[in-house]
């Protein structure tokens, strides 16, 4: 019998502070309407002074444990997807473990907006190899710390937040019951001209080029996952794509000929939260009761690096 690794609970933490498009228009030359038309974003959450990626990861981790009805001692390992760690060492995962009292291995994975897919894939493979039963995976970002607030081309796009899932391993065939069926993982190496960010210079991006790459690679991940597992687009219940731009999500839906209600969207209030965007979208959908056990879901992400990938799963 094979192992099936499934998501048994979701959780999140969104910082209290919010920033609307109108508020951004007070300090750069933009407008609410431009931002909504070009991105679908209305507002975003931002960490406050002194609030770090470690703090929001801990809060999302506590939320998902509560939602799962689990104790820290039930968790075998902790994986954090982030490209905004608040200190060199130890990892954000170690801080989460210390705060929650989780023993066992922990590590961070930095793959920018592709981070949750890379991290879920790593966790799933380690779980089946090590025969771990339950693992905590968090996607957490405070990209506001990388933003040049004078650059209207990028400062309107990003938000902060943390999303979390608990993965559980059981015997079974995920195609028949629940769990990850397959992952698709890709990447290409740095092109600084296209998408790059650091604490000193902020984020720099060639939006048009990144847009084209993002649609192509997320589309390819979805198509590859479906075709190599003998599914058709009609079999899909929901697509949970990385929330970078509503027009990217719409383009993927259009190419796959899927109706709008199958394309999960949280971008209006979350903006682009990088590695947190997919677990935040999973949690928001789960809270609304959108997903039923056994639903076929495809996720896809694309980010700086470039990194990209997707996961096919039965909820
Ligand atoms: C960034 C993005 C929203 C810009 O939208 P776009 O339609 O490509 O717009 P452009 O960059 O071509 O800019 C069009 C015009 O709007 C202007 N503009 C840029 N940002 C603006 C803003 N915030 N407000 C008003 N005008 C703005 C530009 O200066 C340009 O003006 P010009 O025509 O006079 O030169 C879009 O390209 C995008 O979402 N790209 C992908 C982002 C992404 O996925 N990033 C992360 C991957 S993880």
CSV table of C-alpha atoms and ligand atoms in Angstrom, one decimal:
chain,number,residue,atom,x,y,z
A,1,UNK,CA,0.0,0.0,0.0
A,2,UNK,CA,1.3,3.5,-0.9
A,3,UNK,CA,1.4,6.5,1.4
A,4,UNK,CA,-1.0,9.4,0.9
A,5,UNK,CA,-0.2,12.8,2.3
A,6,UNK,CA,-3.2,15.0,2.7
A,7,UNK,CA,-4.0,18.5,4.1
A,8,UNK,CA,-6.1,18.0,7.2
A,9,UNK,CA,-6.3,21.6,8.5
A,10,UNK,CA,-5.6,25.1,7.4
A,11,UNK,CA,-4.9,28.3,9.3
A,12,UNK,CA,-3.7,31.8,8.8
A,13,UNK,CA,-2.5,35.1,10.3
A,14,UNK,CA,-3.0,38.5,8.6
A,15,UNK,CA,-1.5,41.5,10.3
A,16,UNK,CA,-4.0,43.9,11.8
A,17,UNK,CA,-2.7,47.0,9.9
A,18,UNK,CA,-4.1,47.4,6.3
A,19,UNK,CA,-3.2,49.8,3.5
A,20,UNK,CA,-5.8,50.7,0.9
A,21,UNK,CA,-5.1,51.8,-2.7
A,22,UNK,CA,-6.4,55.3,-1.9
A,23,UNK,CA,-3.8,55.5,1.0
A,24,UNK,CA,-1.0,54.5,-1.5
A,25,UNK,CA,-2.3,57.2,-3.9
A,26,UNK,CA,-1.5,59.8,-1.1
A,27,UNK,CA,2.3,59.2,-1.5
A,28,UNK,CA,2.9,57.9,-5.1
A,29,UNK,CA,1.3,58.9,-8.4
A,30,UNK,CA,-1.3,56.2,-8.8
A,31,UNK,CA,-5.1,55.7,-8.2
A,32,UNK,CA,-7.4,53.1,-6.8
A,33,UNK,CA,-8.9,52.5,-10.2
A,34,UNK,CA,-5.5,51.9,-11.9
A,35,UNK,CA,-4.5,49.4,-9.3
A,36,UNK,CA,-7.9,47.6,-9.4
A,37,UNK,CA,-8.0,47.5,-13.2
A,38,UNK,CA,-4.4,46.3,-13.6
A,39,UNK,CA,-4.2,43.9,-10.7
A,40,UNK,CA,-7.5,43.3,-8.9
A,41,UNK,CA,-6.0,44.5,-5.6
A,42,UNK,CA,-8.0,46.8,-3.3
A,43,UNK,CA,-6.0,46.6,-0.1
A,44,UNK,CA,-3.3,44.7,1.6
A,45,UNK,CA,-2.2,43.8,5.2
A,46,UNK,CA,1.2,45.0,6.4
A,47,UNK,CA,3.2,44.2,9.5
A,48,UNK,CA,3.6,46.9,12.0
A,49,UNK,CA,6.9,48.3,13.3
A,50,UNK,CA,8.7,45.4,15.2
A,51,UNK,CA,6.4,42.7,13.8
A,52,UNK,CA,8.5,40.1,12.0
A,53,UNK,CA,8.0,37.0,9.8
A,54,UNK,CA,8.7,34.9,12.9
A,55,UNK,CA,5.8,36.5,14.8
A,56,UNK,CA,3.3,36.0,12.0
A,57,UNK,CA,4.5,32.4,11.4
A,58,UNK,CA,4.0,31.6,15.1
A,59,UNK,CA,0.4,33.1,15.0
A,60,UNK,CA,-0.5,31.1,11.8
A,61,UNK,CA,1.0,28.0,13.3
A,62,UNK,CA,-1.1,28.4,16.5
A,63,UNK,CA,-4.2,28.9,14.4
A,64,UNK,CA,-3.7,25.8,12.3
A,65,UNK,CA,-3.0,23.6,15.4
A,66,UNK,CA,-6.2,24.9,17.0
A,67,UNK,CA,-8.2,24.3,13.8
A,68,UNK,CA,-6.8,20.7,13.6
A,69,UNK,CA,-7.4,20.0,17.3
A,70,UNK,CA,-3.8,19.0,17.7
A,71,UNK,CA,-1.1,19.5,20.3
A,72,UNK,CA,2.5,20.5,19.6
A,73,UNK,CA,3.6,16.9,20.6
A,74,UNK,CA,1.5,15.5,17.6
A,75,UNK,CA,3.8,17.3,15.1
A,76,UNK,CA,6.9,15.5,13.7
A,77,UNK,CA,8.5,18.4,11.8
A,78,UNK,CA,8.1,22.1,10.8
A,79,UNK,CA,8.8,23.5,7.3
A,80,UNK,CA,8.5,27.3,6.6
A,81,UNK,CA,8.4,28.8,3.1
A,82,UNK,CA,9.8,32.3,3.3
A,83,UNK,CA,12.2,34.6,1.5
A,84,UNK,CA,12.0,37.2,4.3
A,85,UNK,CA,13.7,35.5,7.3
A,86,UNK,CA,14.1,38.0,10.2
A,87,UNK,CA,17.5,36.7,11.3
A,88,UNK,CA,20.4,34.7,9.9
A,89,UNK,CA,20.1,31.8,12.3
A,90,UNK,CA,18.4,30.0,13.7
A,91,UNK,CA,15.7,29.5,11.1
A,92,UNK,CA,12.1,30.8,11.4
A,93,UNK,CA,11.1,27.1,11.8
A,94,UNK,CA,13.3,26.9,14.9
A,95,UNK,CA,11.6,30.0,16.4
A,96,UNK,CA,8.2,28.5,15.7
A,97,UNK,CA,9.2,25.2,17.2
A,98,UNK,CA,10.5,26.9,20.3
A,99,UNK,CA,7.4,29.0,20.8
A,100,UNK,CA,5.0,26.2,20.3
A,101,UNK,CA,7.1,23.4,21.9
A,102,UNK,CA,7.4,21.2,18.8
A,103,UNK,CA,10.4,18.8,18.9
A,104,UNK,CA,12.0,17.4,15.8
A,105,UNK,CA,13.4,18.7,12.6
A,106,UNK,CA,12.6,22.2,11.2
A,107,UNK,CA,13.9,24.3,8.3
A,108,UNK,CA,13.1,27.2,6.1
A,109,UNK,CA,12.9,27.0,2.3
A,110,UNK,CA,13.5,30.2,0.2
A,111,UNK,CA,11.9,30.0,-3.2
A,112,UNK,CA,10.1,33.4,-3.3
A,113,UNK,CA,6.5,33.1,-4.6
A,114,UNK,CA,7.1,29.5,-5.6
A,115,UNK,CA,8.0,28.7,-2.0
A,116,UNK,CA,4.8,27.0,-0.8
A,117,UNK,CA,4.8,24.5,-3.6
A,118,UNK,CA,8.6,23.7,-3.2
A,119,UNK,CA,8.0,23.4,0.6
A,120,UNK,CA,4.9,21.2,0.4
A,121,UNK,CA,6.7,18.9,-2.0
A,122,UNK,CA,9.8,18.7,0.3
A,123,UNK,CA,7.5,18.0,3.3
A,124,UNK,CA,5.5,15.3,1.5
A,125,UNK,CA,8.7,13.5,0.3
A,126,UNK,CA,10.3,13.7,3.8
A,127,UNK,CA,7.1,12.4,5.4
A,128,UNK,CA,6.9,9.4,3.1
A,129,UNK,CA,10.6,8.6,3.5
A,130,UNK,CA,10.8,9.2,7.3
A,131,UNK,CA,7.3,7.7,7.9
A,132,UNK,CA,6.3,10.9,9.8
A,133,UNK,CA,2.6,11.2,10.5
A,134,UNK,CA,2.0,14.9,10.9
A,135,UNK,CA,3.9,17.9,9.7
A,136,UNK,CA,3.3,21.7,10.0
A,137,UNK,CA,3.9,23.7,6.8
A,138,UNK,CA,3.8,27.5,6.9
A,139,UNK,CA,4.1,30.1,4.1
A,140,UNK,CA,5.0,33.5,5.7
A,141,UNK,CA,6.2,36.7,4.1
A,142,UNK,CA,6.8,40.3,5.1
A,143,UNK,CA,7.7,41.6,1.7
A,144,UNK,CA,6.8,45.1,2.8
A,145,UNK,CA,10.4,45.2,4.2
A,146,UNK,CA,11.8,44.9,0.6
A,147,UNK,CA,9.5,47.5,-0.9
A,148,UNK,CA,10.7,50.8,-2.2
A,149,UNK,CA,7.6,52.9,-1.3
A,150,UNK,CA,8.6,55.5,-3.9
A,151,UNK,CA,8.3,53.0,-6.8
A,152,UNK,CA,4.7,52.9,-7.9
A,153,UNK,CA,5.4,50.0,-10.3
A,154,UNK,CA,6.0,47.6,-7.4
A,155,UNK,CA,4.8,49.1,-4.2
A,156,UNK,CA,1.1,48.6,-5.1
A,157,UNK,CA,1.5,44.8,-5.6
A,158,UNK,CA,2.6,43.2,-2.3
A,159,UNK,CA,1.2,42.4,1.1
A,160,UNK,CA,2.3,40.6,4.3
A,161,UNK,CA,0.7,37.5,5.8
A,162,UNK,CA,1.1,33.8,6.8
A,163,UNK,CA,-0.9,30.8,5.8
A,164,UNK,CA,-0.4,27.3,7.4
A,165,UNK,CA,-1.5,23.7,6.8
A,166,UNK,CA,-1.1,20.5,8.6
A,167,UNK,CA,-0.1,17.5,6.4
A,168,UNK,CA,-1.0,14.0,7.5
A,169,UNK,CA,0.4,10.7,6.1
A,170,UNK,CA,-1.8,7.7,5.9
A,171,UNK,CA,-1.8,4.5,3.8
A,172,UNK,CA,-3.9,4.7,0.7
A,173,UNK,CA,-4.1,5.9,-2.9
A,174,UNK,CA,-4.7,9.6,-3.1
A,175,UNK,CA,-6.3,9.2,-6.6
A,176,UNK,CA,-9.1,7.2,-4.9
A,177,UNK,CA,-9.3,9.0,-1.6
A,178,UNK,CA,-7.5,12.2,-0.4
A,179,UNK,CA,-4.0,13.6,-0.6
A,180,UNK,CA,-1.3,14.9,-3.0
A,181,UNK,CA,-1.4,13.0,-6.3
A,182,UNK,CA,1.6,14.7,-8.0
A,183,UNK,CA,3.9,17.7,-7.9
A,184,UNK,CA,5.5,19.6,-10.8
A,185,UNK,CA,8.6,21.6,-9.9
A,186,UNK,CA,10.6,23.9,-12.2
A,187,UNK,CA,13.1,26.9,-12.1
A,188,UNK,CA,15.5,28.8,-14.3
A,189,UNK,CA,18.1,30.8,-12.3
A,190,UNK,CA,18.3,34.5,-11.7
A,191,UNK,CA,17.5,37.2,-14.2
A,192,UNK,CA,18.0,40.4,-12.2
A,193,UNK,CA,16.5,42.5,-15.0
A,194,UNK,CA,13.2,40.8,-14.6
A,195,UNK,CA,12.5,40.4,-10.8
A,196,UNK,CA,14.8,41.1,-7.9
A,197,UNK,CA,14.5,42.5,-4.4
A,198,UNK,CA,16.7,43.3,-1.4
A,199,UNK,CA,16.6,45.4,1.8
A,200,UNK,CA,18.7,48.2,0.3
A,201,UNK,CA,17.1,48.8,-3.1
A,202,UNK,CA,13.6,47.4,-2.7
A,203,UNK,CA,11.9,45.3,-5.4
A,204,UNK,CA,12.7,45.8,-9.1
A,205,UNK,CA,10.6,44.1,-11.7
A,206,UNK,CA,9.8,44.2,-15.4
A,207,UNK,CA,6.1,43.7,-14.9
A,208,UNK,CA,5.1,42.9,-18.5
A,209,UNK,CA,7.8,40.2,-19.0
A,210,UNK,CA,7.2,38.6,-15.5
A,211,UNK,CA,3.5,38.5,-16.3
A,212,UNK,CA,4.1,36.5,-19.5
A,213,UNK,CA,6.5,34.1,-17.8
A,214,UNK,CA,4.0,33.7,-14.9
A,215,UNK,CA,1.0,32.8,-17.1
A,216,UNK,CA,3.1,30.4,-19.2
A,217,UNK,CA,4.8,28.5,-16.4
A,218,UNK,CA,1.7,28.2,-14.1
A,219,UNK,CA,-0.4,27.1,-17.1
A,220,UNK,CA,2.3,24.5,-18.1
A,221,UNK,CA,2.4,23.2,-14.5
A,222,UNK,CA,-1.4,22.7,-14.5
A,223,UNK,CA,-1.4,21.1,-17.9
A,224,UNK,CA,1.5,18.8,-17.1
A,225,UNK,CA,-0.1,17.6,-13.8
A,226,UNK,CA,-3.4,16.9,-15.5
A,227,UNK,CA,-2.0,15.1,-18.6
A,228,UNK,CA,0.5,12.9,-16.8
A,229,UNK,CA,-2.1,11.8,-14.3
A,230,UNK,CA,-4.8,11.2,-17.0
A,231,UNK,CA,-7.2,14.0,-16.0
A,232,UNK,CA,-9.0,16.5,-18.1
A,233,UNK,CA,-9.7,20.1,-17.2
A,234,UNK,CA,-13.4,19.2,-16.8
A,235,UNK,CA,-12.3,17.0,-13.8
A,236,UNK,CA,-11.0,20.0,-11.9
A,237,UNK,CA,-13.1,21.4,-9.0
A,238,UNK,CA,-10.8,24.3,-8.2
A,239,UNK,CA,-7.6,26.0,-9.3
A,240,UNK,CA,-5.6,27.7,-6.5
A,241,UNK,CA,-3.1,29.8,-8.4
A,242,UNK,CA,-0.5,32.1,-6.8
A,243,UNK,CA,-2.2,35.4,-6.1
A,244,UNK,CA,0.0,37.9,-8.0
A,245,UNK,CA,-2.5,39.6,-10.3
A,246,UNK,CA,-6.2,38.9,-11.0
A,247,UNK,CA,-5.4,39.2,-14.7
A,248,UNK,CA,-2.9,36.3,-14.4
A,249,UNK,CA,-5.5,34.2,-12.7
A,250,UNK,CA,-8.1,35.1,-15.4
A,251,UNK,CA,-5.6,34.3,-18.2
A,252,UNK,CA,-5.0,30.8,-16.7
A,253,UNK,CA,-8.7,30.2,-16.3
A,254,UNK,CA,-9.4,31.4,-19.8
A,255,UNK,CA,-6.8,29.1,-21.3
A,256,UNK,CA,-8.1,26.2,-19.3
A,257,UNK,CA,-11.7,27.1,-20.3
A,258,UNK,CA,-12.7,27.0,-16.6
A,259,UNK,CA,-15.5,29.2,-15.2
A,260,UNK,CA,-14.6,32.0,-12.8
A,261,UNK,CA,-16.0,30.3,-9.7
A,262,UNK,CA,-13.4,27.5,-10.1
A,263,UNK,CA,-10.6,30.0,-10.0
A,264,UNK,CA,-9.9,30.8,-6.3
A,265,UNK,CA,-9.1,34.5,-5.8
A,266,UNK,CA,-8.1,36.3,-2.6
A,267,UNK,CA,-6.0,39.0,-4.3
A,268,UNK,CA,-8.5,41.8,-3.6
A,269,UNK,CA,-7.7,42.0,0.1
A,270,UNK,CA,-4.4,40.0,0.4
A,271,UNK,CA,-2.4,41.4,-2.6
A,272,UNK,CA,0.7,39.3,-3.5
A,273,UNK,CA,1.9,37.7,-0.3
A,274,UNK,CA,4.5,35.5,-2.1
A,275,UNK,CA,5.0,32.1,-0.4
A,276,UNK,CA,2.0,32.8,1.8
A,277,UNK,CA,-0.5,33.3,-1.0
A,278,UNK,CA,-1.5,29.7,-1.7
A,279,UNK,CA,-1.9,28.6,1.9
A,280,UNK,CA,-3.8,31.8,2.6
A,281,UNK,CA,-6.1,31.1,-0.3
A,282,UNK,CA,-6.6,27.5,0.8
A,283,UNK,CA,-7.5,28.7,4.3
A,284,UNK,CA,-9.9,31.4,3.0
A,285,UNK,CA,-11.7,28.8,0.8
A,286,UNK,CA,-11.7,26.2,3.5
A,287,UNK,CA,-13.2,28.6,6.0
A,288,UNK,CA,-16.0,29.5,3.5
A,289,UNK,CA,-16.7,25.7,3.1
A,290,UNK,CA,-15.9,25.8,-0.6
A,291,UNK,CA,-13.9,22.5,-0.7
A,292,UNK,CA,-15.5,19.1,-0.2
A,293,UNK,CA,-13.6,15.9,0.6
A,294,UNK,CA,-12.4,14.3,-2.6
A,295,UNK,CA,-12.5,17.6,-4.7
A,296,UNK,CA,-9.8,17.6,-7.4
A,297,UNK,CA,-7.6,20.7,-6.9
A,298,UNK,CA,-4.7,22.0,-8.9
A,299,UNK,CA,-2.4,24.6,-7.4
A,300,UNK,CA,0.3,26.6,-9.3
A,301,UNK,CA,2.9,29.2,-8.4
A,302,UNK,CA,5.5,31.3,-10.0
A,303,UNK,CA,8.1,33.6,-8.5
A,304,UNK,CA,11.5,35.3,-8.5
A,305,UNK,CA,14.4,33.0,-9.2
A,306,UNK,CA,12.5,32.1,-11.4
A,307,UNK,CA,10.8,29.3,-9.4
A,308,UNK,CA,7.6,27.7,-10.4
A,309,UNK,CA,5.5,24.6,-9.9
A,310,UNK,CA,2.2,23.1,-9.0
A,311,UNK,CA,0.5,20.3,-7.0
A,312,UNK,CA,-2.5,18.1,-7.9
A,313,UNK,CA,-4.4,16.9,-4.9
A,314,UNK,CA,-7.7,15.4,-3.8
A,315,UNK,CA,-8.9,17.6,-0.9
B,1,LIG,C1,3.0,45.2,-12.5
B,1,LIG,C2,1.8,45.1,-13.4
B,1,LIG,C3,0.5,45.3,-12.6
B,1,LIG,C4,1.9,46.4,-14.4
B,1,LIG,O1,0.8,46.3,-15.3
B,1,LIG,P1,1.0,46.6,-16.8
B,1,LIG,O2,-0.3,46.5,-17.5
B,1,LIG,O3,2.0,45.6,-17.3
B,1,LIG,O4,1.6,48.0,-16.9
B,1,LIG,P2,3.0,48.6,-17.4
B,1,LIG,O5,4.1,48.2,-16.4
B,1,LIG,O6,3.1,48.2,-18.8
B,1,LIG,O7,2.8,50.1,-17.2
B,1,LIG,C5,1.8,50.8,-18.0
B,1,LIG,C6,1.8,52.2,-17.6
B,1,LIG,O8,1.3,52.4,-16.3
B,1,LIG,C7,2.3,53.1,-15.5
B,1,LIG,N1,2.2,52.6,-14.1
B,1,LIG,C8,3.0,51.6,-13.6
B,1,LIG,N2,2.6,51.5,-12.3
B,1,LIG,C9,1.6,52.4,-12.0
B,1,LIG,C10,0.8,52.6,-10.9
B,1,LIG,N3,1.0,52.0,-9.8
B,1,LIG,N4,-0.2,53.6,-11.1
B,1,LIG,C11,-0.3,54.3,-12.2
B,1,LIG,N5,0.4,54.0,-13.3
B,1,LIG,C12,1.3,53.1,-13.2
B,1,LIG,C13,3.6,52.9,-16.2
B,1,LIG,O9,4.5,53.9,-15.9
B,1,LIG,C14,3.2,52.8,-17.6
B,1,LIG,O10,3.1,54.2,-18.1
B,1,LIG,P3,3.5,54.6,-19.5
B,1,LIG,O11,2.6,53.8,-20.4
B,1,LIG,O12,3.3,56.1,-19.6
B,1,LIG,O13,4.9,54.2,-19.7
B,1,LIG,C15,1.8,43.8,-14.3
B,1,LIG,O14,2.7,43.9,-15.3
B,1,LIG,C16,2.0,42.6,-13.5
B,1,LIG,O15,1.2,42.3,-12.6
B,1,LIG,N6,3.1,41.9,-13.7
B,1,LIG,C17,3.4,40.6,-13.1
B,1,LIG,C18,3.6,40.8,-11.6
B,1,LIG,C19,3.9,39.6,-10.9
B,1,LIG,O16,3.4,38.6,-11.2
B,1,LIG,N7,4.9,39.7,-10.1
B,1,LIG,C20,5.4,38.8,-9.2
B,1,LIG,C21,5.5,37.4,-9.7
B,1,LIG,S1,5.7,36.5,-8.3
